[in-house]
């Protein structure tokens, strides 16, 4: 089995403007499929790219110096945890694990969480959202993460939800852009 | 092949990150079978090694590395991520690895500083 993600990365077009944009990826662990579409060839882990089809017609934007040494408003961990709890509970409460449904749901939940965190309007923060949905089958699992960042400005929030047939874990990292 | 026209060192090189991560996973759980008592150590070790290797590149990035290790019991797992950042400078890479008894999924997110 080859573990190579090739053309997906070469496909990234040249972008010369510094404005934040959104991109989402989904990874399916169980099914190894080879999908060819016009944009990319993915092998083993199927990666979907949504909203990544920007044109190369943007202007170059130069940002002025803000003389700001620290963020005015920090990443609000409790507020984001509340969002995660809300979203996961409402989407997964009475559901049973199904392959196709879970695949779609993972991506949907990801987008919803990202949209809601964006709505909090925390200036100069970049957001990374991670969602895992898995089947409860008596297996054991461990997830860990480590981050190299500025501990005074950056932070994360996470929440996990379980019911009898599935579990869902959502994590949001907020990274300050100096 | 697209050309990269960045003013500074360039955007995040996901291929290089892929290789670094694969190597780290192999070194830590290469020939092992899933073990409940050791898995905690493994995930911590994988993540730390990946981070130190990535930092050795010397690029001006903040890194987020996540690792999920799951026992193979026929259960399904789905993962998705969604990011609000600057697509010209920031990037991510996900590596899926498995052996006879377990799955390992490692994601690296690189966020540019300034």
mmCIF file of C-alpha atoms in Angstrom:
data_model
loop_
_atom_site.group_PDB
_atom_site.id
_atom_site.type_symbol
_atom_site.label_atom_id
_atom_site.label_comp_id
_atom_site.label_asym_id
_atom_site.label_seq_id
_atom_site.Cartn_x
_atom_site.Cartn_y
_atom_site.Cartn_z
ATOM 1 C CA UNK A 1 0.000 0.000 0.000
ATOM 2 C CA UNK A 2 1.473 3.340 -0.904
ATOM 3 C CA UNK A 3 1.148 6.214 1.419
ATOM 4 C CA UNK A 4 1.850 9.018 -0.928
ATOM 5 C CA UNK A 5 -0.174 12.153 -1.292
ATOM 6 C CA UNK A 6 1.160 13.532 -4.477
ATOM 7 C CA UNK A 7 -0.559 15.906 -6.808
ATOM 8 C CA UNK A 8 -2.777 17.420 -4.208
ATOM 9 C CA UNK A 9 0.090 19.504 -2.967
ATOM 10 C CA UNK A 10 1.488 20.388 -6.335
ATOM 11 C CA UNK A 11 -1.918 21.609 -7.258
ATOM 12 C CA UNK A 12 -1.739 24.537 -4.839
ATOM 13 C CA UNK A 13 -1.749 27.587 -6.979
ATOM 14 C CA UNK A 14 0.290 30.708 -6.520
ATOM 15 C CA UNK A 15 -1.399 33.165 -4.208
ATOM 16 C CA UNK A 16 0.077 36.575 -3.580
ATOM 17 C CA UNK A 17 -2.430 38.171 -1.247
ATOM 18 C CA UNK A 18 -2.504 37.968 2.515
ATOM 19 C CA UNK A 19 -6.145 37.589 3.387
ATOM 20 C CA UNK A 20 -7.487 34.676 5.359
ATOM 21 C CA UNK A 21 -9.357 32.048 3.454
ATOM 22 C CA UNK A 22 -11.141 28.872 4.330
ATOM 23 C CA UNK A 23 -10.319 25.381 3.279
ATOM 24 C CA UNK A 24 -11.623 22.039 4.428
ATOM 25 C CA UNK A 25 -10.298 18.535 4.128
ATOM 26 C CA UNK A 26 -11.799 15.202 4.992
ATOM 27 C CA UNK A 27 -9.885 12.020 5.539
ATOM 28 C CA UNK A 28 -11.481 8.603 5.575
ATOM 29 C CA UNK A 29 -9.440 6.046 7.402
ATOM 30 C CA UNK A 30 -11.269 2.825 6.638
ATOM 31 C CA UNK A 31 -11.793 2.983 2.920
ATOM 32 C CA UNK A 32 -8.829 3.089 0.635
ATOM 33 C CA UNK A 33 -10.107 4.426 -2.639
ATOM 34 C CA UNK A 34 -8.405 6.020 -5.540
ATOM 35 C CA UNK A 35 -10.396 8.929 -6.817
ATOM 36 C CA UNK A 36 -9.585 10.891 -9.884
ATOM 37 C CA UNK A 37 -11.257 14.161 -10.559
ATOM 38 C CA UNK A 38 -10.157 17.052 -12.667
ATOM 39 C CA UNK A 39 -8.162 18.643 -9.881
ATOM 40 C CA UNK A 40 -6.280 15.997 -7.999
ATOM 41 C CA UNK A 41 -5.399 12.362 -7.643
ATOM 42 C CA UNK A 42 -5.502 11.079 -4.103
ATOM 43 C CA UNK A 43 -4.236 7.732 -3.066
ATOM 44 C CA UNK A 44 -5.218 5.710 -0.021
ATOM 45 C CA UNK A 45 -6.482 8.560 2.118
ATOM 46 C CA UNK A 46 -9.098 10.344 0.109
ATOM 47 C CA UNK A 47 -8.825 14.057 0.581
ATOM 48 C CA UNK A 48 -11.632 16.264 -0.575
ATOM 49 C CA UNK A 49 -10.865 19.898 -1.103
ATOM 50 C CA UNK A 50 -13.827 22.169 -0.800
ATOM 51 C CA UNK A 51 -13.731 25.828 -1.599
ATOM 52 C CA UNK A 52 -10.151 25.725 -2.746
ATOM 53 C CA UNK A 53 -10.672 26.812 -6.292
ATOM 54 C CA UNK A 54 -9.509 30.388 -6.118
ATOM 55 C CA UNK A 55 -8.539 32.239 -9.242
ATOM 56 C CA UNK A 56 -5.077 33.700 -9.680
ATOM 57 C CA UNK A 57 -6.447 37.184 -10.158
ATOM 58 C CA UNK A 58 -5.988 38.641 -6.697
ATOM 59 C CA UNK A 59 -4.057 41.814 -6.065
ATOM 60 C CA UNK A 60 -1.059 42.000 -3.789
ATOM 61 C CA UNK A 61 -2.002 43.541 -0.453
ATOM 62 C CA UNK A 62 0.650 45.120 1.728
ATOM 63 C CA UNK A 63 -0.299 45.438 5.357
ATOM 64 C CA UNK A 64 0.729 48.397 7.410
ATOM 65 C CA UNK A 65 2.509 48.087 10.701
ATOM 66 C CA UNK A 66 0.034 48.000 13.554
ATOM 67 C CA UNK A 67 2.562 48.573 16.369
ATOM 68 C CA UNK A 68 0.537 46.086 18.342
ATOM 69 C CA UNK A 69 2.637 43.772 20.500
ATOM 70 C CA UNK A 70 -0.097 41.581 21.930
ATOM 71 C CA UNK A 71 -3.656 40.682 20.999
ATOM 72 C CA UNK A 72 -6.359 42.982 22.337
ATOM 73 C CA UNK A 73 -8.756 40.091 22.674
ATOM 74 C CA UNK A 74 -7.492 36.595 23.484
ATOM 75 C CA UNK A 75 -8.830 33.278 22.247
ATOM 76 C CA UNK A 76 -11.943 32.672 24.363
ATOM 77 C CA UNK A 77 -11.597 29.047 25.417
ATOM 78 C CA UNK A 78 -14.841 28.721 27.402
ATOM 79 C CA UNK A 79 -16.937 30.282 24.653
ATOM 80 C CA UNK A 80 -15.459 27.979 22.032
ATOM 81 C CA UNK A 81 -15.878 24.914 24.259
ATOM 82 C CA UNK A 82 -19.500 25.852 24.619
ATOM 83 C CA UNK A 83 -19.863 26.059 20.835
ATOM 84 C CA UNK A 84 -18.272 22.627 20.426
ATOM 85 C CA UNK A 85 -20.534 21.107 23.049
ATOM 86 C CA UNK A 86 -23.554 22.669 21.440
ATOM 87 C CA UNK A 87 -22.742 21.562 17.904
ATOM 88 C CA UNK A 88 -21.650 18.027 18.747
ATOM 89 C CA UNK A 89 -24.622 17.355 21.003
ATOM 90 C CA UNK A 90 -27.160 18.677 18.559
ATOM 91 C CA UNK A 91 -25.749 16.824 15.552
ATOM 92 C CA UNK A 92 -24.872 13.513 17.205
ATOM 93 C CA UNK A 93 -27.345 13.132 20.043
ATOM 94 C CA UNK A 94 -29.629 10.381 18.799
ATOM 95 C CA UNK A 95 -27.627 9.158 15.820
ATOM 96 C CA UNK A 96 -26.271 5.732 15.040
ATOM 97 C CA UNK A 97 -22.927 5.201 13.348
ATOM 98 C CA UNK A 98 -23.208 4.719 9.581
ATOM 99 C CA UNK A 99 -20.324 4.967 7.160
ATOM 100 C CA UNK A 100 -21.683 7.375 4.549
ATOM 101 C CA UNK A 101 -23.560 9.481 7.040
ATOM 102 C CA UNK A 102 -20.542 9.800 9.317
ATOM 103 C CA UNK A 103 -18.335 10.877 6.480
ATOM 104 C CA UNK A 104 -20.693 13.679 5.531
ATOM 105 C CA UNK A 105 -21.398 14.576 9.124
ATOM 106 C CA UNK A 106 -17.718 14.971 10.000
ATOM 107 C CA UNK A 107 -17.259 17.538 7.273
ATOM 108 C CA UNK A 108 -20.523 19.293 8.021
ATOM 109 C CA UNK A 109 -19.760 19.593 11.715
ATOM 110 C CA UNK A 110 -16.301 20.907 10.877
ATOM 111 C CA UNK A 111 -17.715 23.643 8.693
ATOM 112 C CA UNK A 112 -20.401 24.564 11.183
ATOM 113 C CA UNK A 113 -17.895 24.861 14.018
ATOM 114 C CA UNK A 114 -15.568 26.954 11.903
ATOM 115 C CA UNK A 115 -18.393 29.286 10.911
ATOM 116 C CA UNK A 116 -19.504 29.749 14.489
ATOM 117 C CA UNK A 117 -16.010 30.398 15.789
ATOM 118 C CA UNK A 118 -15.522 32.935 13.010
ATOM 119 C CA UNK A 119 -18.717 34.620 14.161
ATOM 120 C CA UNK A 120 -17.058 35.283 17.499
ATOM 121 C CA UNK A 121 -14.992 37.813 15.573
ATOM 122 C CA UNK A 122 -11.687 37.331 17.308
ATOM 123 C CA UNK A 123 -9.360 39.579 15.333
ATOM 124 C CA UNK A 124 -5.970 38.363 14.049
ATOM 125 C CA UNK A 125 -6.565 34.749 15.053
ATOM 126 C CA UNK A 126 -6.189 31.837 12.646
ATOM 127 C CA UNK A 127 -8.426 28.874 13.340
ATOM 128 C CA UNK A 128 -7.844 25.147 12.857
ATOM 129 C CA UNK A 129 -10.790 22.825 13.515
ATOM 130 C CA UNK A 130 -10.428 19.053 13.845
ATOM 131 C CA UNK A 131 -13.347 16.647 14.081
ATOM 132 C CA UNK A 132 -13.190 12.869 14.542
ATOM 133 C CA UNK A 133 -16.230 10.622 14.466
ATOM 134 C CA UNK A 134 -15.788 6.943 15.145
ATOM 135 C CA UNK A 135 -17.720 3.807 15.831
ATOM 136 C CA UNK A 136 -17.948 2.374 19.309
ATOM 137 C CA UNK A 137 -16.780 -1.183 18.900
ATOM 138 C CA UNK A 138 -14.959 -1.888 22.096
ATOM 139 C CA UNK A 139 -11.684 -0.693 20.617
ATOM 140 C CA UNK A 140 -9.131 1.330 22.407
ATOM 141 C CA UNK A 141 -7.953 4.645 21.095
ATOM 142 C CA UNK A 142 -5.574 7.393 22.060
ATOM 143 C CA UNK A 143 -5.388 10.891 20.630
ATOM 144 C CA UNK A 144 -2.747 13.412 21.512
ATOM 145 C CA UNK A 145 -1.440 16.626 20.113
ATOM 146 C CA UNK A 146 1.462 18.915 20.713
ATOM 147 C CA UNK A 147 1.873 22.461 19.547
ATOM 148 C CA UNK A 148 4.806 24.740 19.041
ATOM 149 C CA UNK A 149 3.431 28.229 19.496
ATOM 150 C CA UNK A 150 3.371 31.235 21.742
ATOM 151 C CA UNK A 151 1.686 30.036 24.903
ATOM 152 C CA UNK A 152 0.720 33.538 25.998
ATOM 153 C CA UNK A 153 -1.413 34.227 22.938
ATOM 154 C CA UNK A 154 -2.400 30.862 21.445
ATOM 155 C CA UNK A 155 -4.727 28.266 22.839
ATOM 156 C CA UNK A 156 -7.131 25.460 22.026
ATOM 157 C CA UNK A 157 -10.506 24.103 23.052
ATOM 158 C CA UNK A 158 -11.777 20.562 22.780
ATOM 159 C CA UNK A 159 -14.846 18.544 23.562
ATOM 160 C CA UNK A 160 -15.774 14.900 23.195
ATOM 161 C CA UNK A 161 -19.185 13.359 22.916
ATOM 162 C CA UNK A 162 -20.197 9.710 23.165
ATOM 163 C CA UNK A 163 -23.365 7.713 22.841
ATOM 164 C CA UNK A 164 -23.921 3.989 22.595
ATOM 165 C CA UNK A 165 -22.915 3.578 18.950
ATOM 166 C CA UNK A 166 -20.475 6.343 18.193
ATOM 167 C CA UNK A 167 -18.117 8.904 19.623
ATOM 168 C CA UNK A 168 -17.237 12.355 18.365
ATOM 169 C CA UNK A 169 -14.257 14.535 19.271
ATOM 170 C CA UNK A 170 -13.872 18.148 18.196
ATOM 171 C CA UNK A 171 -10.810 20.336 18.737
ATOM 172 C CA UNK A 172 -10.284 23.970 17.833
ATOM 173 C CA UNK A 173 -6.844 25.606 17.850
ATOM 174 C CA UNK A 174 -6.530 29.388 17.808
ATOM 175 C CA UNK A 175 -3.209 30.793 16.634
ATOM 176 C CA UNK A 176 -2.398 34.478 16.809
ATOM 177 C CA UNK A 177 -1.087 36.167 13.686
ATOM 178 C CA UNK A 178 1.484 38.753 14.685
ATOM 179 C CA UNK B 1 3.818 21.726 -12.176
ATOM 180 C CA UNK B 2 2.871 25.046 -10.636
ATOM 181 C CA UNK B 3 5.468 27.658 -9.966
ATOM 182 C CA UNK B 4 5.826 29.115 -6.524
ATOM 183 C CA UNK B 5 6.376 32.848 -6.496
ATOM 184 C CA UNK B 6 6.631 33.693 -2.851
ATOM 185 C CA UNK B 7 8.601 36.627 -1.577
ATOM 186 C CA UNK B 8 9.949 34.829 1.463
ATOM 187 C CA UNK B 9 11.153 31.237 1.918
ATOM 188 C CA UNK B 10 8.008 29.847 0.381
ATOM 189 C CA UNK B 11 4.782 28.250 1.490
ATOM 190 C CA UNK B 12 4.595 25.175 3.622
ATOM 191 C CA UNK B 13 6.164 22.139 1.975
ATOM 192 C CA UNK B 14 3.740 19.328 2.695
ATOM 193 C CA UNK B 15 5.755 16.630 0.969
ATOM 194 C CA UNK B 16 8.721 17.233 3.160
ATOM 195 C CA UNK B 17 6.496 17.212 6.225
ATOM 196 C CA UNK B 18 4.947 13.944 5.022
ATOM 197 C CA UNK B 19 8.331 12.278 4.891
ATOM 198 C CA UNK B 20 9.374 13.582 8.263
ATOM 199 C CA UNK B 21 6.177 12.337 9.854
ATOM 200 C CA UNK B 22 6.330 8.904 8.221
ATOM 201 C CA UNK B 23 9.839 8.456 9.472
ATOM 202 C CA UNK B 24 8.873 9.422 13.018
ATOM 203 C CA UNK B 25 5.943 7.010 13.068
ATOM 204 C CA UNK B 26 8.097 4.174 11.790
ATOM 205 C CA UNK B 27 10.703 4.818 14.426
ATOM 206 C CA UNK B 28 8.230 4.805 17.289
ATOM 207 C CA UNK B 29 5.651 2.122 16.488
ATOM 208 C CA UNK B 30 7.412 0.432 13.583
ATOM 209 C CA UNK B 31 7.185 -3.196 14.523
ATOM 210 C CA UNK B 32 4.914 -3.010 17.526
ATOM 211 C CA UNK B 33 1.477 -4.405 18.232
ATOM 212 C CA UNK B 34 -1.214 -2.322 19.843
ATOM 213 C CA UNK B 35 -0.765 -2.198 23.603
ATOM 214 C CA UNK B 36 -3.052 -0.276 25.915
ATOM 215 C CA UNK B 37 -0.315 0.372 28.433
ATOM 216 C CA UNK B 38 2.125 1.761 25.929
ATOM 217 C CA UNK B 39 -0.107 3.702 23.606
ATOM 218 C CA UNK B 40 0.039 6.815 25.742
ATOM 219 C CA UNK B 41 3.812 6.819 25.514
ATOM 220 C CA UNK B 42 3.675 6.203 21.773
ATOM 221 C CA UNK B 43 1.395 9.051 20.885
ATOM 222 C CA UNK B 44 3.375 11.455 23.040
ATOM 223 C CA UNK B 45 6.595 10.253 21.521
ATOM 224 C CA UNK B 46 5.385 10.456 17.921
ATOM 225 C CA UNK B 47 4.084 13.942 18.411
ATOM 226 C CA UNK B 48 7.209 15.201 20.124
ATOM 227 C CA UNK B 49 9.540 13.750 17.543
ATOM 228 C CA UNK B 50 7.543 15.142 14.665
ATOM 229 C CA UNK B 51 7.554 18.542 16.259
ATOM 230 C CA UNK B 52 11.305 18.589 16.882
ATOM 231 C CA UNK B 53 12.033 17.422 13.349
ATOM 232 C CA UNK B 54 9.739 20.024 11.854
ATOM 233 C CA UNK B 55 11.296 22.764 13.917
ATOM 234 C CA UNK B 56 14.745 21.768 12.677
ATOM 235 C CA UNK B 57 13.709 23.054 9.263
ATOM 236 C CA UNK B 58 14.143 26.500 10.723
ATOM 237 C CA UNK B 59 11.128 28.045 9.022
ATOM 238 C CA UNK B 60 9.073 30.810 10.692
ATOM 239 C CA UNK B 61 6.045 28.659 11.445
ATOM 240 C CA UNK B 62 3.963 27.719 14.436
ATOM 241 C CA UNK B 63 3.121 24.011 14.365
ATOM 242 C CA UNK B 64 0.208 21.951 15.556
ATOM 243 C CA UNK B 65 0.741 18.190 15.437
ATOM 244 C CA UNK B 66 -2.012 15.734 16.318
ATOM 245 C CA UNK B 67 -1.798 11.974 16.475
ATOM 246 C CA UNK B 68 -4.574 9.416 16.834
ATOM 247 C CA UNK B 69 -3.764 5.757 17.408
ATOM 248 C CA UNK B 70 -6.607 3.285 17.197
ATOM 249 C CA UNK B 71 -6.772 -0.430 17.693
ATOM 250 C CA UNK B 72 -7.936 -2.463 14.697
ATOM 251 C CA UNK B 73 -11.249 -4.030 15.533
ATOM 252 C CA UNK B 74 -13.127 -3.362 12.323
ATOM 253 C CA UNK B 75 -14.591 -0.174 13.735
ATOM 254 C CA UNK B 76 -14.833 2.873 11.515
ATOM 255 C CA UNK B 77 -13.279 6.266 12.072
ATOM 256 C CA UNK B 78 -13.783 9.510 10.177
ATOM 257 C CA UNK B 79 -11.673 12.611 10.538
ATOM 258 C CA UNK B 80 -12.120 16.046 9.051
ATOM 259 C CA UNK B 81 -10.445 19.376 9.495
ATOM 260 C CA UNK B 82 -11.362 22.873 8.518
ATOM 261 C CA UNK B 83 -9.057 25.866 8.722
ATOM 262 C CA UNK B 84 -9.406 29.599 8.619
ATOM 263 C CA UNK B 85 -5.987 30.926 7.629
ATOM 264 C CA UNK B 86 -3.889 32.364 4.863
ATOM 265 C CA UNK B 87 -3.752 29.751 2.124
ATOM 266 C CA UNK B 88 -0.672 31.225 0.484
ATOM 267 C CA UNK B 89 1.557 30.743 3.499
ATOM 268 C CA UNK B 90 -0.076 28.172 5.749
ATOM 269 C CA UNK B 91 -0.586 24.519 5.080
ATOM 270 C CA UNK B 92 -1.285 21.130 6.509
ATOM 271 C CA UNK B 93 -0.452 17.530 5.881
ATOM 272 C CA UNK B 94 -2.038 14.315 7.077
ATOM 273 C CA UNK B 95 -0.349 10.931 7.127
ATOM 274 C CA UNK B 96 -2.227 7.704 7.565
ATOM 275 C CA UNK B 97 -0.230 4.689 8.672
ATOM 276 C CA UNK B 98 -1.279 1.201 9.686
ATOM 277 C CA UNK B 99 0.091 -2.149 10.621
ATOM 278 C CA UNK B 100 -1.489 -5.441 11.540
ATOM 279 C CA UNK B 101 -3.005 -4.305 14.823
ATOM 280 C CA UNK B 102 -3.481 -0.574 14.712
ATOM 281 C CA UNK B 103 -4.115 2.595 12.738
ATOM 282 C CA UNK B 104 -2.189 5.787 13.228
ATOM 283 C CA UNK B 105 -3.290 9.138 11.790
ATOM 284 C CA UNK B 106 -0.969 12.107 12.204
ATOM 285 C CA UNK B 107 -1.899 15.633 11.113
ATOM 286 C CA UNK B 108 0.490 18.543 10.934
ATOM 287 C CA UNK B 109 -0.745 22.130 10.632
ATOM 288 C CA UNK B 110 1.756 24.888 9.953
ATOM 289 C CA UNK B 111 0.685 28.468 10.558
ATOM 290 C CA UNK B 112 2.976 31.249 9.383
ATOM 291 C CA UNK B 113 4.165 33.940 11.730
ATOM 292 C CA UNK B 114 3.794 37.461 10.346
#
